[in-house]
Amino acid sequence: WYQRRVRARTSESAKDFNPGLLVDGLFNWDSPDHCTTRTWSHTGSDSSDNEIWIKLGGLFRVYSIRVWNRRDGDVIGRFSGTNIYVDNTEIGSASGTWGFYDFTLADDEVVYGSTVTLIQPRSEYLHLLEVQVWGNGPYDSTDIFN
């Protein structure tokens, strides 16, 4: 897995909250000066169906996704209800208020994709620290195994 190949974007990015921070491999938990030392990002509005998508840089078989939630203040509950997709396949939905969420596919579930998308259907900002994707590849579209 090559970190440099991964790119993140949001449906509407907030100024100075670069979505690339979601895939930078850095965590800065509850810093008292969270706005100047942040390694987190959020969408630019609290409209419904906010999206964050991560382009994987190729076609990968995805085994697991971990989403690190912000834990400070009132933002911890904003991720609850978010749906997680690999391309067009839904692999899970967040429930509860946790520091991180694991979405691991069963051994017999085979999901290939080039994009991971997080969609919050509620009218809510998406505030996140990090998104990690585990899998293997890249594959050519003719080289897929089920």
CSV table of N, CA, C and O in Angstrom, one decimal, residues 80-132:
chain,number,residue,atom,x,y,z
A,80,SER,N,-21.9,9.3,13.4
A,80,SER,CA,-22.9,8.2,13.6
A,80,SER,C,-24.0,8.4,12.4
A,80,SER,O,-24.4,9.5,12.1
A,81,GLY,N,-24.3,7.3,11.8
A,81,GLY,CA,-25.2,7.2,10.7
A,81,GLY,C,-24.6,7.3,9.3
A,81,GLY,O,-25.2,7.2,8.3
A,82,THR,N,-23.2,7.6,9.3
A,82,THR,CA,-22.5,7.7,8.0
A,82,THR,C,-22.4,6.3,7.4
A,82,THR,O,-22.1,5.3,8.1
A,83,ASN,N,-22.7,6.2,6.1
A,83,ASN,CA,-22.6,5.0,5.3
A,83,ASN,C,-21.2,4.9,4.6
A,83,ASN,O,-20.7,5.9,4.1
A,84,ILE,N,-20.6,3.7,4.6
A,84,ILE,CA,-19.3,3.5,4.0
A,84,ILE,C,-19.4,2.7,2.8
A,84,ILE,O,-20.0,1.6,2.8
A,85,TYR,N,-18.8,3.1,1.7
A,85,TYR,CA,-18.9,2.4,0.4
A,85,TYR,C,-17.5,2.2,-0.2
A,85,TYR,O,-16.6,3.0,0.0
A,86,VAL,N,-17.3,1.1,-0.9
A,86,VAL,CA,-16.2,0.8,-1.8
A,86,VAL,C,-16.8,0.8,-3.2
A,86,VAL,O,-17.6,-0.1,-3.5
A,87,ASP,N,-16.5,1.8,-3.9
A,87,ASP,CA,-17.2,2.1,-5.2
A,87,ASP,C,-18.7,2.1,-4.9
A,87,ASP,O,-19.1,2.9,-4.1
A,88,ASN,N,-19.5,1.2,-5.5
A,88,ASN,CA,-20.9,1.2,-5.3
A,88,ASN,C,-21.4,0.2,-4.2
A,88,ASN,O,-22.6,0.0,-4.1
A,89,THR,N,-20.5,-0.5,-3.6
A,89,THR,CA,-20.9,-1.5,-2.6
A,89,THR,C,-20.8,-1.0,-1.2
A,89,THR,O,-19.8,-0.5,-0.7
A,90,GLU,N,-22.0,-1.0,-0.5
A,90,GLU,CA,-22.0,-0.5,0.9
A,90,GLU,C,-21.4,-1.6,1.8
A,90,GLU,O,-21.8,-2.7,1.7
A,91,ILE,N,-20.4,-1.2,2.6
A,91,ILE,CA,-19.8,-2.2,3.5
A,91,ILE,C,-20.1,-1.9,4.9
A,91,ILE,O,-19.7,-2.7,5.8
A,92,GLY,N,-20.8,-0.9,5.2
A,92,GLY,CA,-21.2,-0.7,6.6
A,92,GLY,C,-21.8,0.7,6.9
A,92,GLY,O,-21.8,1.6,6.0
A,93,SER,N,-22.3,0.8,8.1
A,93,SER,CA,-22.9,2.1,8.5
A,93,SER,C,-22.4,2.3,10.0
A,93,SER,O,-22.5,1.4,10.8
A,94,ALA,N,-22.0,3.5,10.3
A,94,ALA,CA,-21.5,3.8,11.6
A,94,ALA,C,-22.7,4.0,12.6
A,94,ALA,O,-23.7,4.7,12.2
A,95,SER,N,-22.6,3.4,13.8
A,95,SER,CA,-23.6,3.7,14.8
A,95,SER,C,-22.9,3.9,16.1
A,95,SER,O,-21.9,3.3,16.4
A,96,GLY,N,-23.5,4.7,16.9
A,96,GLY,CA,-22.9,5.0,18.2
A,96,GLY,C,-21.9,6.2,18.1
A,96,GLY,O,-21.6,6.7,17.0
A,97,THR,N,-21.3,6.5,19.2
A,97,THR,CA,-20.2,7.5,19.3
A,97,THR,C,-19.0,6.9,19.8
A,97,THR,O,-18.8,6.7,21.0
A,98,TRP,N,-18.1,6.6,18.9
A,98,TRP,CA,-16.8,5.9,19.3
A,98,TRP,C,-15.6,6.7,18.7
A,98,TRP,O,-15.7,7.5,17.9
A,99,GLY,N,-14.5,6.4,19.3
A,99,GLY,CA,-13.2,7.0,18.8
A,99,GLY,C,-12.8,6.5,17.5
A,99,GLY,O,-12.2,7.3,16.7
A,100,PHE,N,-13.1,5.3,17.2
A,100,PHE,CA,-12.9,4.8,15.8
A,100,PHE,C,-13.9,3.7,15.5
A,100,PHE,O,-14.6,3.2,16.4
A,101,TYR,N,-14.1,3.5,14.2
A,101,TYR,CA,-15.0,2.5,13.7
A,101,TYR,C,-14.3,1.5,12.7
A,101,TYR,O,-13.6,2.0,11.9
A,102,ASP,N,-14.5,0.2,12.9
A,102,ASP,CA,-13.9,-0.7,12.0
A,102,ASP,C,-15.0,-1.3,11.1
A,102,ASP,O,-16.1,-1.7,11.6
A,103,PHE,N,-14.7,-1.4,9.9
A,103,PHE,CA,-15.6,-2.0,8.9
A,103,PHE,C,-14.8,-3.1,8.2
A,103,PHE,O,-14.0,-2.8,7.3
A,104,THR,N,-14.9,-4.3,8.7
A,104,THR,CA,-14.1,-5.4,8.1
A,104,THR,C,-15.0,-6.4,7.4
A,104,THR,O,-16.1,-6.8,7.9
A,105,LEU,N,-14.7,-6.7,6.2
A,105,LEU,CA,-15.5,-7.6,5.4
A,105,LEU,C,-15.2,-9.1,5.8
A,105,LEU,O,-14.1,-9.4,6.2
A,106,ALA,N,-16.2,-9.9,5.7
A,106,ALA,CA,-16.1,-11.3,6.0
A,106,ALA,C,-15.1,-11.9,5.0
A,106,ALA,O,-15.0,-11.4,3.9
A,107,ASP,N,-14.5,-13.1,5.4
A,107,ASP,CA,-13.6,-13.7,4.5
A,107,ASP,C,-14.2,-14.0,3.1
A,107,ASP,O,-13.5,-14.0,2.1
A,108,ASP,N,-15.5,-14.4,3.1
A,108,ASP,CA,-16.1,-14.7,1.8
A,108,ASP,C,-16.7,-13.6,1.0
A,108,ASP,O,-17.2,-13.7,0.0
A,109,GLU,N,-16.5,-12.4,1.6
A,109,GLU,CA,-17.0,-11.2,0.9
A,109,GLU,C,-15.8,-10.6,0.0
A,109,GLU,O,-14.7,-10.3,0.6
A,110,VAL,N,-16.0,-10.5,-1.3
A,110,VAL,CA,-15.0,-10.0,-2.2
A,110,VAL,C,-15.4,-8.7,-2.7
A,110,VAL,O,-16.4,-8.6,-3.4
A,111,VAL,N,-14.7,-7.6,-2.4
A,111,VAL,CA,-15.0,-6.3,-2.8
A,111,VAL,C,-13.8,-5.6,-3.4
A,111,VAL,O,-12.8,-5.5,-2.8
A,112,TYR,N,-13.9,-5.2,-4.7
A,112,TYR,CA,-12.9,-4.5,-5.4
A,112,TYR,C,-13.4,-3.1,-5.6
A,112,TYR,O,-14.5,-2.9,-5.9
A,113,GLY,N,-12.4,-2.1,-5.6
A,113,GLY,CA,-12.8,-0.8,-5.9
A,113,GLY,C,-11.6,0.1,-6.0
A,113,GLY,O,-10.5,-0.2,-5.6
A,114,SER,N,-11.9,1.3,-6.5
A,114,SER,CA,-10.8,2.3,-6.6
A,114,SER,C,-11.1,3.6,-5.7
A,114,SER,O,-10.3,4.5,-5.6
A,115,THR,N,-12.3,3.6,-5.1
A,115,THR,CA,-12.7,4.7,-4.3
A,115,THR,C,-13.5,4.3,-3.1
A,115,THR,O,-14.3,3.4,-3.1
A,116,VAL,N,-13.2,4.9,-1.9
A,116,VAL,CA,-13.9,4.7,-0.7
A,116,VAL,C,-14.7,6.0,-0.5
A,116,VAL,O,-14.1,7.1,-0.5
A,117,THR,N,-16.0,5.8,-0.2
A,117,THR,CA,-16.8,7.0,-0.1
A,117,THR,C,-17.6,6.9,1.3
A,117,THR,O,-18.1,5.9,1.6
A,118,LEU,N,-17.6,8.0,2.0
A,118,LEU,CA,-18.3,8.1,3.3
A,118,LEU,C,-19.4,9.1,3.0
A,118,LEU,O,-19.1,10.3,2.6
A,119,ILE,N,-20.7,8.7,3.3
A,119,ILE,CA,-21.8,9.6,3.0
A,119,ILE,C,-22.6,9.7,4.3
A,119,ILE,O,-23.1,8.7,4.9
A,120,GLN,N,-22.8,11.0,4.8
A,120,GLN,CA,-23.6,11.2,6.0
A,120,GLN,C,-25.0,11.7,5.5
A,120,GLN,O,-25.1,12.8,5.0
A,121,PRO,N,-26.0,10.9,5.6
A,121,PRO,CA,-27.3,11.3,5.1
A,121,PRO,C,-28.0,12.4,5.9
A,121,PRO,O,-28.9,13.1,5.4
A,122,ARG,N,-27.6,12.5,7.2
A,122,ARG,CA,-28.2,13.6,8.1
A,122,ARG,C,-27.6,14.9,7.7
A,122,ARG,O,-26.6,15.0,7.2
A,123,SER,N,-28.3,16.0,8.1
A,123,SER,CA,-27.8,17.3,8.0
A,123,SER,C,-26.7,17.5,9.1
A,123,SER,O,-27.1,17.9,10.2
A,124,GLU,N,-25.5,17.3,8.7
A,124,GLU,CA,-24.4,17.2,9.7
A,124,GLU,C,-23.1,17.4,9.1
A,124,GLU,O,-22.9,16.9,7.9
A,125,TYR,N,-22.2,18.1,9.7
A,125,TYR,CA,-20.8,18.1,9.2
A,125,TYR,C,-20.2,16.7,9.4
A,125,TYR,O,-20.6,16.0,10.4
A,126,LEU,N,-19.2,16.4,8.6
A,126,LEU,CA,-18.4,15.2,8.9
A,126,LEU,C,-17.0,15.7,9.4
A,126,LEU,O,-16.3,16.4,8.7
A,127,HIS,N,-16.7,15.4,10.6
A,127,HIS,CA,-15.4,15.7,11.3
A,127,HIS,C,-14.7,14.4,11.5
A,127,HIS,O,-15.2,13.5,12.2
A,128,LEU,N,-13.5,14.3,10.9
A,128,LEU,CA,-12.7,13.0,11.0
A,128,LEU,C,-11.3,13.3,11.2
A,128,LEU,O,-10.7,14.3,10.7
A,129,LEU,N,-10.6,12.3,11.9
A,129,LEU,CA,-9.1,12.4,12.0
A,129,LEU,C,-8.4,11.7,10.9
A,129,LEU,O,-7.5,12.2,10.3
A,130,GLU,N,-8.9,10.5,10.6
A,130,GLU,CA,-8.1,9.7,9.7
A,130,GLU,C,-9.0,8.6,9.1
A,130,GLU,O,-9.9,8.1,9.7
A,131,VAL,N,-8.7,8.2,7.8
A,131,VAL,CA,-9.4,7.1,7.2
A,131,VAL,C,-8.2,6.1,6.7
A,131,VAL,O,-7.4,6.5,6.0
A,132,GLN,N,-8.3,4.9,7.2
A,132,GLN,CA,-7.3,3.9,6.8
A,132,GLN,C,-8.0,2.8,6.0
A,132,GLN,O,-9.1,2.3,6.4
